Coordinates of C-alpha atoms in Angstrom, one line a residue:
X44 CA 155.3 16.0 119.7
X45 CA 154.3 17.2 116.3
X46 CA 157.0 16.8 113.2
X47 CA 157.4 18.4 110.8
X48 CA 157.5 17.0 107.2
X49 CA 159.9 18.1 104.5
X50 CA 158.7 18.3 100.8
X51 CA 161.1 16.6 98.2
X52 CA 161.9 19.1 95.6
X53 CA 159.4 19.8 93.1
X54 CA 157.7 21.9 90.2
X55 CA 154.8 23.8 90.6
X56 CA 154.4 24.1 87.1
X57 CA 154.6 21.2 84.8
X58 CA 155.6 21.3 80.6
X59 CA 152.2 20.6 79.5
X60 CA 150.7 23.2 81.4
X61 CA 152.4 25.5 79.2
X62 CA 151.1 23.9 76.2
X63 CA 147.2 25.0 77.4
X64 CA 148.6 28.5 78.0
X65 CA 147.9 30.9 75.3
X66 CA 149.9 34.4 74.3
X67 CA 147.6 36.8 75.6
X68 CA 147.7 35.3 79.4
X69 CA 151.8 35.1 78.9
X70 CA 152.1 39.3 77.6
X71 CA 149.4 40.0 80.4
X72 CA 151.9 38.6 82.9
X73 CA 155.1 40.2 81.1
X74 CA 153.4 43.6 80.8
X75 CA 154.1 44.5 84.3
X76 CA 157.4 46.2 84.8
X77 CA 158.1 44.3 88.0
X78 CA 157.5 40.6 86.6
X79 CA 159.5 41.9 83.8
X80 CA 162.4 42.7 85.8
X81 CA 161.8 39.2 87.3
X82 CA 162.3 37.5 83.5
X83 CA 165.1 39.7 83.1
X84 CA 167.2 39.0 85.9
X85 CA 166.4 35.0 85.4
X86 CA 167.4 35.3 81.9
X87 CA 170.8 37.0 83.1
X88 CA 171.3 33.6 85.2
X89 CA 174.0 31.3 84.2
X90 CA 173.0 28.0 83.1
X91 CA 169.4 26.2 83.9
X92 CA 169.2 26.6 87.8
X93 CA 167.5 29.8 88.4
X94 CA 168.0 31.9 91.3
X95 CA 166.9 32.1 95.2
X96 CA 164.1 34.0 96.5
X97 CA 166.0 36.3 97.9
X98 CA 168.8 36.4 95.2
X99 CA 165.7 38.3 93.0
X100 CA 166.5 42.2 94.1
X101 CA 162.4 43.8 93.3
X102 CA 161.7 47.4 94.8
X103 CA 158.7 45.9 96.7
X104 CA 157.4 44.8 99.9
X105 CA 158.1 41.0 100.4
X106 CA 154.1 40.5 100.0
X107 CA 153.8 42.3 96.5
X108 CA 157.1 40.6 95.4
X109 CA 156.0 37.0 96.0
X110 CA 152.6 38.0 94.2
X111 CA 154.6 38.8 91.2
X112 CA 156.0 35.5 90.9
X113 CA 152.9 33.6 91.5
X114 CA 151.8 35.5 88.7
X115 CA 154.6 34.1 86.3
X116 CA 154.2 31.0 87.6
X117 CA 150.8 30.6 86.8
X118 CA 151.1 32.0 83.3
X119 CA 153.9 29.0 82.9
X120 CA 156.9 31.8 82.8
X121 CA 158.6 30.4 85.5
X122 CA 159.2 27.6 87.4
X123 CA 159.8 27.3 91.3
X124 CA 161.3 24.1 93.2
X125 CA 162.2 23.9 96.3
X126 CA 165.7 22.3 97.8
X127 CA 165.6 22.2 101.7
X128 CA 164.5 25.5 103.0
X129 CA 165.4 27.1 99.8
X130 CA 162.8 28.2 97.1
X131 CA 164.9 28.3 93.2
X132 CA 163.1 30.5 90.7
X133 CA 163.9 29.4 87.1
X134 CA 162.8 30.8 83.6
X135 CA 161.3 28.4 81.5
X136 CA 163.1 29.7 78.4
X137 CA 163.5 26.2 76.5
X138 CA 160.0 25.5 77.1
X139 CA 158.9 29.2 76.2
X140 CA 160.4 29.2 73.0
X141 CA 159.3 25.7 71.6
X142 CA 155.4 27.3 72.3
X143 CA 156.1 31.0 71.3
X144 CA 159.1 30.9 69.2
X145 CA 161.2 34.4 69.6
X146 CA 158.6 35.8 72.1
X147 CA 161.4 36.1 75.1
X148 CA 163.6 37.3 73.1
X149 CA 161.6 40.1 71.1
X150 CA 160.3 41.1 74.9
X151 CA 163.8 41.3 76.7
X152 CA 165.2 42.8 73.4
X153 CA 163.1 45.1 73.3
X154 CA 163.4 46.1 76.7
X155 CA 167.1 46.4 76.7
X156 CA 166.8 49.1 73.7
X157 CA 164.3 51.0 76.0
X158 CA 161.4 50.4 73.5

């Protein structure tokens, strides 16, 4: 009998990788209008504990959406942990603004106005 083994929860991205990550890789990442809409529904989220996989509502195939946020995730623009058999996406908002100070903010403003 084979068992399975559950994973404690965990980052996939850690602080100081966002410290190697330079603007050009984060705007490449935020220029989509999918991963965008990603950022903006985290940033909508109450407090620091993200939301659920599923709680992200994308007009994509499950396939293109989880692409998406392994994009953000790599470019250090979110983090993902896993609880059980849940999967939390979080914005790294704190750590985003201590490295590019007002970049979020400029990008979701902006977005709201329709610029």
């Amino acid at each position: 009998m084979q068992v399975k083994q559950v994973k404690p929860a965990t980052n996939t991205t850690s602080a100081s990788d966002l410290d190697s990550m330079d603007v050009l890789t984060v705007l490449r990442a935020l220029a989509d209008p999918v991963r965008l809409e990603v950022v903006r529904q985290l940033a909508g989220c109450p407090a620091d504990g993200g939301l659920k996989c599923h709680q992200i509502e994308l007009p994509v195939t499950k396939s293109t959406a989880s692409h998406h946020l392994k994009t953000l995730s790599s470019a250090g623009i979110t983090d993902e942990r896993e609880v059980g058999t849940a999967k939390f996406i979080r914005l790294r908002r704190d750590e985003l603004d201590r490295r590019f100070p007002g970049l979020l903010e400029s990008i979701l403003g902006a977005e709201a106005r329709g610029v």
